[in-house]
PDB file of C-alpha atoms in Angstrom:
ATOM      1  CA  UNK H  47       0.000   0.000   0.000  1.00 39.00           C
ATOM      2  CA  UNK H  48       1.340   3.435  -0.963  1.00 46.00           C
ATOM      3  CA  UNK H  49       1.050   6.144   1.701  1.00 54.00           C
ATOM      4  CA  UNK H  50      -0.308   9.594   0.912  1.00 55.00           C
ATOM      5  CA  UNK H  51       3.195  11.031   0.971  1.00 57.00           C
ATOM      6  CA  UNK H  52       4.632   8.231  -1.146  1.00 55.00           C
ATOM      7  CA  UNK H  53       1.895   8.804  -3.698  1.00 49.00           C
ATOM      8  CA  UNK H  54       3.421  12.231  -4.291  1.00 50.00           C
ATOM      9  CA  UNK H  55       6.907  10.814  -4.707  1.00 49.00           C
ATOM     10  CA  UNK H  56       6.140   7.965  -7.092  1.00 49.00           C
ATOM     11  CA  UNK H  57       6.480   8.396 -10.826  1.00 51.00           C
ATOM     12  CA  UNK H  58       2.724   7.928 -11.343  1.00 56.00           C
ATOM     13  CA  UNK H  59       0.736  11.085 -12.077  1.00 66.00           C
ATOM     14  CA  UNK H  60      -2.293  10.706  -9.826  1.00 71.00           C
ATOM     15  CA  UNK H  61      -4.974  13.273  -8.954  1.00 71.00           C
ATOM     16  CA  UNK H  62      -2.779  14.646  -6.167  1.00 75.00           C
ATOM     17  CA  UNK H  63      -0.244  15.642  -8.831  1.00 85.00           C
ATOM     18  CA  UNK H  64      -2.390  16.380 -11.886  1.00 89.00           C
ATOM     19  CA  UNK H  65      -4.749  18.814 -10.130  1.00 88.00           C
ATOM     20  CA  UNK H  66      -1.932  20.996  -8.688  1.00 91.00           C
ATOM     21  CA  UNK H  67      -0.171  20.984 -12.071  1.00 94.00           C
ATOM     22  CA  UNK H  68      -3.340  22.152 -13.823  1.00 94.00           C
ATOM     23  CA  UNK H  69      -3.829  24.938 -11.271  1.00 95.00           C
ATOM     24  CA  UNK H  70      -0.200  26.028 -11.627  1.00 96.00           C
ATOM     25  CA  UNK H  71      -0.507  26.047 -15.429  1.00 96.00           C
ATOM     26  CA  UNK H  72      -3.678  28.155 -15.232  1.00 97.00           C
ATOM     27  CA  UNK H  73      -2.024  30.721 -12.959  1.00 97.00           C
ATOM     28  CA  UNK H  74       1.026  30.911 -15.230  1.00 97.00           C
ATOM     29  CA  UNK H  75      -1.170  31.348 -18.320  1.00 97.00           C
ATOM     30  CA  UNK H  76      -3.174  34.197 -16.777  1.00 97.00           C
ATOM     31  CA  UNK H  77      -0.011  35.972 -15.645  1.00 97.00           C
ATOM     32  CA  UNK H  78       1.611  35.620 -19.079  1.00 97.00           C
ATOM     33  CA  UNK H  79      -1.456  36.928 -20.912  1.00 97.00           C
ATOM     34  CA  UNK H  80      -1.694  39.987 -18.660  1.00 96.00           C
ATOM     35  CA  UNK H  81       2.061  40.600 -18.782  1.00 96.00           C
ATOM     36  CA  UNK H  82       2.095  40.457 -22.601  1.00 96.00           C
ATOM     37  CA  UNK H  83      -0.812  42.900 -22.743  1.00 95.00           C
ATOM     38  CA  UNK H  84       1.002  45.337 -20.461  1.00 94.00           C
ATOM     39  CA  UNK H  85       4.210  44.950 -22.504  1.00 93.00           C
ATOM     40  CA  UNK H  86       2.392  46.448 -25.510  1.00 92.00           C
ATOM     41  CA  UNK H  87       1.609  49.613 -23.550  1.00 90.00           C
ATOM     42  CA  UNK H  88       3.983  52.612 -23.472  1.00 90.00           C
ATOM     43  CA  UNK H  89       4.796  51.913 -19.820  1.00 91.00           C
ATOM     44  CA  UNK H  90       5.476  48.268 -20.567  1.00 92.00           C
ATOM     45  CA  UNK H  91       5.970  45.541 -17.986  1.00 95.00           C
ATOM     46  CA  UNK H  92       9.253  44.511 -16.424  1.00 93.00           C
ATOM     47  CA  UNK H  93      10.769  41.410 -18.004  1.00 95.00           C
ATOM     48  CA  UNK H  94      12.498  40.756 -14.689  1.00 95.00           C
ATOM     49  CA  UNK H  95       9.172  40.519 -12.885  1.00 96.00           C
ATOM     50  CA  UNK H  96       7.880  38.092 -15.485  1.00 97.00           C
ATOM     51  CA  UNK H  97      11.073  36.033 -15.224  1.00 97.00           C
ATOM     52  CA  UNK H  98      10.822  35.981 -11.435  1.00 97.00           C
ATOM     53  CA  UNK H  99       7.198  34.831 -11.492  1.00 97.00           C
ATOM     54  CA  UNK H 100       7.852  32.114 -14.070  1.00 97.00           C
ATOM     55  CA  UNK H 101      10.839  30.943 -12.025  1.00 97.00           C
ATOM     56  CA  UNK H 102       8.495  30.538  -9.061  1.00 97.00           C
ATOM     57  CA  UNK H 103       6.078  28.623 -11.294  1.00 97.00           C
ATOM     58  CA  UNK H 104       8.874  26.322 -12.490  1.00 97.00           C
ATOM     59  CA  UNK H 105       9.880  25.606  -8.890  1.00 97.00           C
ATOM     60  CA  UNK H 106       6.274  24.751  -8.042  1.00 97.00           C
ATOM     61  CA  UNK H 107       6.164  22.310 -10.958  1.00 96.00           C
ATOM     62  CA  UNK H 108       9.421  20.769  -9.775  1.00 95.00           C
ATOM     63  CA  UNK H 109       8.018  20.445  -6.260  1.00 94.00           C
ATOM     64  CA  UNK H 110       4.767  18.689  -7.194  1.00 92.00           C
ATOM     65  CA  UNK H 111       6.041  16.452 -10.022  1.00 90.00           C
ATOM     66  CA  UNK H 112       7.121  13.061  -8.620  1.00 81.00           C
ATOM     67  CA  UNK H 113       9.332  12.110 -11.582  1.00 83.00           C
ATOM     68  CA  UNK H 114      11.540  15.135 -10.944  1.00 88.00           C
ATOM     69  CA  UNK H 115      12.377  14.245  -7.351  1.00 87.00           C
ATOM     70  CA  UNK H 116      16.079  13.400  -6.831  1.00 91.00           C
ATOM     71  CA  UNK H 117      15.244  11.062  -3.920  1.00 92.00           C
ATOM     72  CA  UNK H 118      13.781   7.537  -3.817  1.00 89.00           C
ATOM     73  CA  UNK H 119      10.109   6.901  -3.168  1.00 83.00           C
ATOM     74  CA  UNK H 120       9.204   7.408   0.488  1.00 87.00           C
ATOM     75  CA  UNK H 121      12.537   8.996   1.440  1.00 93.00           C
ATOM     76  CA  UNK H 122      12.004  11.734   4.055  1.00 95.00           C
ATOM     77  CA  UNK H 123      14.733  13.779   2.403  1.00 95.00           C
ATOM     78  CA  UNK H 124      12.462  13.943  -0.640  1.00 94.00           C
ATOM     79  CA  UNK H 125       9.764  15.412   1.593  1.00 93.00           C
ATOM     80  CA  UNK H 126      12.163  18.099   2.811  1.00 96.00           C
ATOM     81  CA  UNK H 127      13.360  18.827  -0.724  1.00 95.00           C
ATOM     82  CA  UNK H 128       9.715  19.304  -1.717  1.00 94.00           C
ATOM     83  CA  UNK H 129       9.086  21.520   1.310  1.00 94.00           C
ATOM     84  CA  UNK H 130      12.006  23.805   0.476  1.00 96.00           C
ATOM     85  CA  UNK H 131      10.797  24.294  -3.094  1.00 96.00           C
ATOM     86  CA  UNK H 132       7.116  24.600  -2.261  1.00 95.00           C
ATOM     87  CA  UNK H 133       7.402  26.562   0.964  1.00 93.00           C
ATOM     88  CA  UNK H 134      10.473  28.768   0.558  1.00 95.00           C
ATOM     89  CA  UNK H 135      11.943  29.224  -2.925  1.00 97.00           C
ATOM     90  CA  UNK H 136       8.837  29.217  -5.149  1.00 97.00           C
ATOM     91  CA  UNK H 137       6.904  31.781  -3.045  1.00 97.00           C
ATOM     92  CA  UNK H 138       9.800  34.239  -3.231  1.00 96.00           C
ATOM     93  CA  UNK H 139       9.848  34.071  -7.029  1.00 97.00           C
ATOM     94  CA  UNK H 140       6.077  34.493  -7.204  1.00 97.00           C
ATOM     95  CA  UNK H 141       6.065  37.471  -4.839  1.00 97.00           C
ATOM     96  CA  UNK H 142       8.836  39.292  -6.723  1.00 96.00           C
ATOM     97  CA  UNK H 143       6.755  38.881  -9.886  1.00 96.00           C
ATOM     98  CA  UNK H 144       4.340  41.483  -8.400  1.00 96.00           C
ATOM     99  CA  UNK H 145       1.107  39.739  -9.463  1.00 96.00           C
ATOM    100  CA  UNK H 146      -1.141  42.153  -7.537  1.00 95.00           C
ATOM    101  CA  UNK H 147       0.421  45.120  -9.321  1.00 95.00           C
ATOM    102  CA  UNK H 148      -0.092  43.371 -12.656  1.00 96.00           C
ATOM    103  CA  UNK H 149      -3.748  42.731 -11.837  1.00 95.00           C
ATOM    104  CA  UNK H 150      -4.289  46.343 -10.735  1.00 94.00           C
ATOM    105  CA  UNK H 151      -2.891  47.567 -14.035  1.00 94.00           C
ATOM    106  CA  UNK H 152      -5.159  45.192 -15.954  1.00 94.00           C
ATOM    107  CA  UNK H 153      -8.566  45.841 -14.365  1.00 93.00           C
ATOM    108  CA  UNK H 154     -10.969  48.755 -14.184  1.00 92.00           C
ATOM    109  CA  UNK H 155     -10.616  51.467 -11.492  1.00 92.00           C
ATOM    110  CA  UNK H 156     -13.803  50.202  -9.839  1.00 92.00           C
ATOM    111  CA  UNK H 157     -12.351  46.719  -9.415  1.00 93.00           C
ATOM    112  CA  UNK H 158      -9.058  48.263  -8.298  1.00 91.00           C
ATOM    113  CA  UNK H 159     -10.871  50.130  -5.529  1.00 92.00           C
ATOM    114  CA  UNK H 160     -12.467  46.843  -4.478  1.00 93.00           C
ATOM    115  CA  UNK H 161      -9.022  45.254  -4.120  1.00 91.00           C
ATOM    116  CA  UNK H 162      -7.928  48.329  -2.174  1.00 89.00           C
ATOM    117  CA  UNK H 163     -10.822  47.891   0.262  1.00 92.00           C
ATOM    118  CA  UNK H 164      -9.848  44.254   0.755  1.00 91.00           C
ATOM    119  CA  UNK H 165      -6.234  45.174   1.462  1.00 89.00           C
ATOM    120  CA  UNK H 166      -7.348  47.870   3.914  1.00 90.00           C
ATOM    121  CA  UNK H 167      -9.643  45.493   5.805  1.00 92.00           C
ATOM    122  CA  UNK H 168      -8.923  44.491   9.389  1.00 92.00           C
ATOM    123  CA  UNK H 169      -8.350  40.893   8.326  1.00 92.00           C
ATOM    124  CA  UNK H 170      -5.710  41.969   5.789  1.00 91.00           C
ATOM    125  CA  UNK H 171      -3.996  44.214   8.341  1.00 91.00           C
ATOM    126  CA  UNK H 172      -3.934  41.321  10.805  1.00 93.00           C
ATOM    127  CA  UNK H 173      -2.601  38.724   8.358  1.00 92.00           C
ATOM    128  CA  UNK H 174      -0.083  41.163   6.852  1.00 91.00           C
ATOM    129  CA  UNK H 175       1.554  41.896  10.195  1.00 92.00           C
ATOM    130  CA  UNK H 176       5.088  40.441  10.132  1.00 92.00           C
ATOM    131  CA  UNK H 177       4.632  38.691  13.485  1.00 94.00           C
ATOM    132  CA  UNK H 178       1.473  36.941  12.315  1.00 95.00           C
ATOM    133  CA  UNK H 179       3.148  35.916   9.052  1.00 94.00           C
ATOM    134  CA  UNK H 180       6.131  34.643  11.059  1.00 95.00           C
ATOM    135  CA  UNK H 181       3.920  32.515  13.316  1.00 96.00           C
ATOM    136  CA  UNK H 182       2.030  31.031  10.366  1.00 96.00           C
ATOM    137  CA  UNK H 183       5.285  30.147   8.615  1.00 94.00           C
ATOM    138  CA  UNK H 184       7.623  28.929  11.362  1.00 95.00           C
ATOM    139  CA  UNK H 185       4.807  27.842  13.667  1.00 95.00           C
ATOM    140  CA  UNK H 186       3.460  25.620  10.911  1.00 95.00           C
ATOM    141  CA  UNK H 187       6.791  23.809  10.720  1.00 95.00           C
ATOM    142  CA  UNK H 188       6.840  23.257  14.469  1.00 96.00           C
ATOM    143  CA  UNK H 189       3.292  21.926  14.406  1.00 96.00           C
ATOM    144  CA  UNK H 190       4.150  19.521  11.588  1.00 96.00           C
ATOM    145  CA  UNK H 191       7.313  18.023  13.057  1.00 97.00           C
ATOM    146  CA  UNK H 192       6.794  18.265  16.843  1.00 97.00           C
ATOM    147  CA  UNK H 193       3.313  16.731  16.840  1.00 96.00           C
ATOM    148  CA  UNK H 194       1.768  13.596  15.270  1.00 96.00           C
ATOM    149  CA  UNK H 195       0.670  15.752  12.314  1.00 96.00           C
ATOM    150  CA  UNK H 196       3.425  14.568   9.961  1.00 96.00           C
ATOM    151  CA  UNK H 197       2.571  10.898  10.591  1.00 95.00           C
ATOM    152  CA  UNK H 198      -1.082  11.713   9.897  1.00 95.00           C
ATOM    153  CA  UNK H 199      -0.232  13.326   6.550  1.00 93.00           C
ATOM    154  CA  UNK H 200       1.417  10.104   5.358  1.00 91.00           C
ATOM    155  CA  UNK H 201      -1.903   8.251   5.531  1.00 91.00           C
ATOM    156  CA  UNK H 202      -4.390  11.012   4.720  1.00 91.00           C
ATOM    157  CA  UNK H 203      -4.248  12.400   1.172  1.00 88.00           C
ATOM    158  CA  UNK H 204      -6.496  15.401   1.854  1.00 90.00           C
ATOM    159  CA  UNK H 205      -4.523  16.395   4.958  1.00 94.00           C
ATOM    160  CA  UNK H 206      -1.272  16.025   3.037  1.00 92.00           C
ATOM    161  CA  UNK H 207      -2.478  18.423   0.310  1.00 91.00           C
ATOM    162  CA  UNK H 208      -3.837  20.823   2.927  1.00 94.00           C
ATOM    163  CA  UNK H 209      -0.456  20.994   4.659  1.00 95.00           C
ATOM    164  CA  UNK H 210       1.240  21.695   1.322  1.00 94.00           C
ATOM    165  CA  UNK H 211      -1.260  24.456   0.595  1.00 94.00           C
ATOM    166  CA  UNK H 212      -0.622  25.974   4.030  1.00 96.00           C
ATOM    167  CA  UNK H 213       3.133  26.068   3.521  1.00 95.00           C
ATOM    168  CA  UNK H 214       2.794  27.640   0.078  1.00 96.00           C
ATOM    169  CA  UNK H 215       0.321  30.315   1.196  1.00 96.00           C
ATOM    170  CA  UNK H 216       2.035  31.041   4.525  1.00 96.00           C
ATOM    171  CA  UNK H 217       5.421  31.393   2.844  1.00 96.00           C
ATOM    172  CA  UNK H 218       3.958  33.601   0.111  1.00 97.00           C
ATOM    173  CA  UNK H 219       2.376  35.781   2.808  1.00 96.00           C
ATOM    174  CA  UNK H 220       5.673  36.028   4.702  1.00 96.00           C
ATOM    175  CA  UNK H 221       7.689  36.934   1.587  1.00 96.00           C
ATOM    176  CA  UNK H 222       5.047  39.502   0.551  1.00 95.00           C
ATOM    177  CA  UNK H 223       5.009  41.113   3.987  1.00 94.00           C
ATOM    178  CA  UNK H 224       8.791  41.234   4.267  1.00 94.00           C
ATOM    179  CA  UNK H 225       9.890  42.225   0.758  1.00 93.00           C
ATOM    180  CA  UNK H 226       6.988  42.150  -1.693  1.00 92.00           C
ATOM    181  CA  UNK H 227       6.831  44.970  -4.275  1.00 92.00           C
ATOM    182  CA  UNK H 228       3.022  44.772  -4.375  1.00 93.00           C
ATOM    183  CA  UNK H 229       0.736  47.131  -2.416  1.00 88.00           C
ATOM    184  CA  UNK H 230       0.113  45.976   1.140  1.00 85.00           C
ATOM    185  CA  UNK H 231      -1.245  47.282   4.443  1.00 85.00           C
ATOM    186  CA  UNK H 232       1.189  49.533   6.261  1.00 78.00           C
ATOM    187  CA  UNK H 233       4.500  47.756   6.758  1.00 82.00           C
ATOM    188  CA  UNK H 234       6.869  48.373   9.659  1.00 85.00           C
ATOM    189  CA  UNK H 235      10.230  49.921   8.889  1.00 88.00           C
ATOM    190  CA  UNK H 236      12.922  47.956   7.083  1.00 90.00           C
ATOM    191  CA  UNK H 237      14.978  47.408  10.285  1.00 90.00           C
ATOM    192  CA  UNK H 238      11.919  45.923  12.010  1.00 91.00           C
ATOM    193  CA  UNK H 239      11.273  43.570   9.103  1.00 93.00           C
ATOM    194  CA  UNK H 240      14.925  42.534   9.085  1.00 92.00           C
ATOM    195  CA  UNK H 241      14.616  41.645  12.769  1.00 94.00           C
ATOM    196  CA  UNK H 242      11.516  39.539  12.058  1.00 95.00           C
ATOM    197  CA  UNK H 243      13.372  37.828   9.225  1.00 95.00           C
ATOM    198  CA  UNK H 244      16.271  37.167  11.595  1.00 95.00           C
ATOM    199  CA  UNK H 245      13.868  35.500  14.034  1.00 96.00           C
ATOM    200  CA  UNK H 246      12.547  33.334  11.189  1.00 96.00           C
ATOM    201  CA  UNK H 247      16.101  32.298  10.270  1.00 95.00           C
ATOM    202  CA  UNK H 248      16.810  31.387  13.897  1.00 96.00           C
ATOM    203  CA  UNK H 249      13.536  29.462  14.156  1.00 96.00           C
ATOM    204  CA  UNK H 250      14.276  27.400  11.064  1.00 96.00           C
ATOM    205  CA  UNK H 251      17.796  26.723  12.332  1.00 96.00           C
ATOM    206  CA  UNK H 252      16.553  25.490  15.710  1.00 97.00           C
ATOM    207  CA  UNK H 253      13.928  23.213  14.151  1.00 97.00           C
ATOM    208  CA  UNK H 254      16.437  21.751  11.682  1.00 97.00           C
ATOM    209  CA  UNK H 255      19.019  21.121  14.428  1.00 97.00           C
ATOM    210  CA  UNK H 256      16.444  19.423  16.667  1.00 97.00           C
ATOM    211  CA  UNK H 257      15.401  17.336  13.679  1.00 97.00           C
ATOM    212  CA  UNK H 258      18.999  16.295  13.016  1.00 97.00           C
ATOM    213  CA  UNK H 259      19.490  15.359  16.677  1.00 97.00           C
ATOM    214  CA  UNK H 260      16.132  13.578  16.889  1.00 96.00           C
ATOM    215  CA  UNK H 261      15.025  15.689  19.861  1.00 96.00           C
ATOM    216  CA  UNK H 262      11.313  16.392  20.446  1.00 96.00           C
ATOM    217  CA  UNK H 263      10.411  15.621  16.819  1.00 96.00           C
ATOM    218  CA  UNK H 264       7.752  13.039  15.962  1.00 96.00           C
ATOM    219  CA  UNK H 265       8.958  11.830  12.582  1.00 96.00           C
ATOM    220  CA  UNK H 266       8.762   8.035  12.122  1.00 95.00           C
ATOM    221  CA  UNK H 267      11.568   7.672   9.564  1.00 96.00           C
ATOM    222  CA  UNK H 268      15.070   6.084   9.610  1.00 96.00           C
ATOM    223  CA  UNK H 269      17.704   8.211  11.401  1.00 96.00           C
ATOM    224  CA  UNK H 270      19.826   8.736   8.290  1.00 96.00           C
ATOM    225  CA  UNK H 271      16.854  10.160   6.402  1.00 97.00           C
ATOM    226  CA  UNK H 272      15.883  12.388   9.331  1.00 97.00           C
ATOM    227  CA  UNK H 273      19.423  13.714   9.635  1.00 97.00           C
ATOM    228  CA  UNK H 274      19.738  14.276   5.902  1.00 97.00           C
ATOM    229  CA  UNK H 275      16.450  16.182   5.908  1.00 97.00           C
ATOM    230  CA  UNK H 276      17.667  18.271   8.837  1.00 97.00           C
ATOM    231  CA  UNK H 277      20.772  19.227   6.881  1.00 97.00           C
ATOM    232  CA  UNK H 278      18.694  20.134   3.829  1.00 96.00           C
ATOM    233  CA  UNK H 279      16.427  22.305   5.936  1.00 97.00           C
ATOM    234  CA  UNK H 280      19.350  23.985   7.701  1.00 96.00           C
ATOM    235  CA  UNK H 281      21.412  24.939   4.660  1.00 96.00           C
ATOM    236  CA  UNK H 282      18.625  25.239   2.095  1.00 96.00           C
ATOM    237  CA  UNK H 283      16.489  27.316   4.440  1.00 94.00           C
ATOM    238  CA  UNK H 284      19.345  29.701   5.196  1.00 92.00           C
ATOM    239  CA  UNK H 285      19.952  30.330   1.488  1.00 95.00           C
ATOM    240  CA  UNK H 286      16.257  31.000   0.845  1.00 95.00           C
ATOM    241  CA  UNK H 287      15.991  33.449   3.729  1.00 93.00           C
ATOM    242  CA  UNK H 288      19.189  35.254   2.746  1.00 93.00           C
ATOM    243  CA  UNK H 289      17.687  35.671  -0.737  1.00 95.00           C
ATOM    244  CA  UNK H 290      14.586  37.140   0.909  1.00 95.00           C
ATOM    245  CA  UNK H 291      16.754  39.569   2.883  1.00 93.00           C
ATOM    246  CA  UNK H 292      18.533  40.575  -0.326  1.00 94.00           C
ATOM    247  CA  UNK H 293      15.157  41.123  -2.019  1.00 93.00           C
ATOM    248  CA  UNK H 294      14.076  43.356   0.860  1.00 92.00           C
ATOM    249  CA  UNK H 295      17.175  45.519   0.566  1.00 89.00           C
ATOM    250  CA  UNK H 296      16.981  45.713  -3.243  1.00 85.00           C
ATOM    251  CA  UNK H 297      13.300  46.706  -3.291  1.00 73.00           C
ATOM    252  CA  UNK H 298      13.661  49.259  -0.488  1.00 73.00           C
ATOM    253  CA  UNK H 299      13.313  52.807  -1.765  1.00 67.00           C
ATOM    254  CA  UNK H 300      13.731  55.370   1.024  1.00 65.00           C
ATOM    255  CA  UNK H 301      11.966  58.698   0.588  1.00 55.00           C
ATOM    256  CA  UNK H 302      14.660  61.157  -0.436  1.00 54.00           C
ATOM    257  CA  UNK H 303      12.472  64.208   0.181  1.00 50.00           C
ATOM    258  CA  UNK H 304      12.496  66.006   3.499  1.00 46.00           C
ATOM    259  CA  UNK H 305       9.305  64.983   5.304  1.00 47.00           C
ATOM    260  CA  UNK H 306       6.935  67.362   6.970  1.00 47.00           C
ATOM    261  CA  UNK H 307       6.806  67.186  10.807  1.00 47.00           C
ATOM    262  CA  UNK H 308       4.148  64.472  10.521  1.00 46.00           C
ATOM    263  CA  UNK H 309       5.321  63.095   7.189  1.00 42.00           C
ATOM    264  CA  UNK H 310       6.532  59.624   6.321  1.00 38.00           C
ATOM    265  CA  UNK H 311       9.702  58.278   7.862  1.00 39.00           C
ATOM    266  CA  UNK H 312      12.798  58.271   5.675  1.00 34.00           C
ATOM    267  CA  UNK H 313      13.070  54.537   6.127  1.00 36.00           C
ATOM    268  CA  UNK H 314       9.572  53.794   4.878  1.00 37.00           C
ATOM    269  CA  UNK H 315       9.216  51.167   2.158  1.00 39.00           C
ATOM    270  CA  UNK H 316       8.116  52.595  -1.159  1.00 39.00           C
ATOM    271  CA  UNK H 317       4.802  50.739  -0.909  1.00 39.00           C
ATOM    272  CA  UNK H 318       4.057  52.515   2.383  1.00 39.00           C
ATOM    273  CA  UNK H 319       4.612  56.097   1.223  1.00 36.00           C
ATOM    274  CA  UNK H 320       1.676  58.467   1.088  1.00 34.00           C
ATOM    275  CA  UNK H 321       2.095  60.831  -1.835  1.00 34.00           C
ATOM    276  CA  UNK H 322      -1.228  62.535  -2.626  1.00 37.00           C
ATOM    277  CA  UNK H 323      -1.355  63.429  -6.299  1.00 37.00           C
ATOM    278  CA  UNK H 324      -4.718  65.173  -6.238  1.00 39.00           C
ATOM    279  CA  UNK H 325      -5.639  68.169  -4.022  1.00 40.00           C
ATOM    280  CA  UNK H 326      -8.829  66.336  -3.073  1.00 38.00           C
ATOM    281  CA  UNK H 327      -6.696  63.655  -1.392  1.00 38.00           C
ATOM    282  CA  UNK H 328      -4.754  65.999   0.873  1.00 39.00           C
ATOM    283  CA  UNK H 329      -7.257  66.103   3.693  1.00 38.00           C
ATOM    284  CA  UNK H 330      -7.475  62.374   4.087  1.00 38.00           C
ATOM    285  CA  UNK H 331      -4.919  60.050   2.555  1.00 37.00           C
ATOM    286  CA  UNK H 332      -3.915  56.488   3.223  1.00 45.00           C
ATOM    287  CA  UNK H 333      -0.576  54.858   2.443  1.00 52.00           C
ATOM    288  CA  UNK H 334      -2.156  51.831   0.763  1.00 60.00           C
ATOM    289  CA  UNK H 335      -4.598  53.773  -1.402  1.00 55.00           C
ATOM    290  CA  UNK H 336      -1.806  56.073  -2.528  1.00 53.00           C
ATOM    291  CA  UNK H 337       0.280  53.053  -3.427  1.00 56.00           C
ATOM    292  CA  UNK H 338      -2.547  51.506  -5.457  1.00 59.00           C
ATOM    293  CA  UNK H 339      -3.097  54.843  -7.195  1.00 56.00           C
ATOM    294  CA  UNK H 340       0.622  55.050  -7.997  1.00 56.00           C
ATOM    295  CA  UNK H 341       0.525  51.471  -9.317  1.00 59.00           C
ATOM    296  CA  UNK H 342      -2.055  52.478 -11.908  1.00 56.00           C
ATOM    297  CA  UNK H 343      -0.628  55.870 -12.860  1.00 54.00           C
ATOM    298  CA  UNK H 344       3.156  55.688 -12.698  1.00 48.00           C
ATOM    299  CA  UNK H 345       5.707  53.860 -14.767  1.00 41.00           C
ATOM    300  CA  UNK H 346       6.701  50.344 -13.842  1.00 42.00           C
ATOM    301  CA  UNK H 347      10.411  49.744 -13.608  1.00 46.00           C
ATOM    302  CA  UNK H 348      12.189  46.474 -13.087  1.00 45.00           C
TER     303      UNK H 348
END
């Protein structure tokens, strides 16, 4: 009998592989169509953003396609390899592709305002807080490996897919909050986000070291596989998070103008700046709405 996890690492394309591949292909197709449409406009669309997004898509395909796994069927190191691609590297590529910005440039102003209301909602502000994103990301790993949850995913196909979906979405949320170029609810300063990222790096390191030592983890696999997976998580996770830190620093655009006494801080991310462009906006302006307005009216640069 093949376990739920083994079913994803065999070379047979079952529903648990075909359905994710179809969804990934649909997302890639929509992004490409919109990107090509924007490329025909005078403002164009950054080829680097398209490349970044398609790189994320390729990593997702690699993660969910059993035949592309470098490890034998049922090997726990294959699980960790899949986790790194699905939950760390692919989300970073997708986030840097700025899909929300692409959508905002492709829809009507009325629909853009609807997205703005969603991003300004209390739920969005809560989820987009770096601490919440950190807990969802690192806390999910702890819940998977320090409880019987991992053993349950090996026998329950639906639970296994749900855990994969959580890691993908939680990691996308974390990358978006920390370094995403897309509009978002008000972000803390860059130093604060770097501290949160540092905590995430430390959390991943602790979990991977405990996994290697076999302490507190509930992973019913041979010791050599557990230790190999711990090494993959330790070194592969560090590289992914350093790339995220680099993305944060490269996308940071401090405000070079002298702020008014109550103006934006010089260390504010470009997506947090409030720059009213219409006199009607001066009395009441919001960082996010200004960012969405700028997304639709200013040039897009790579």
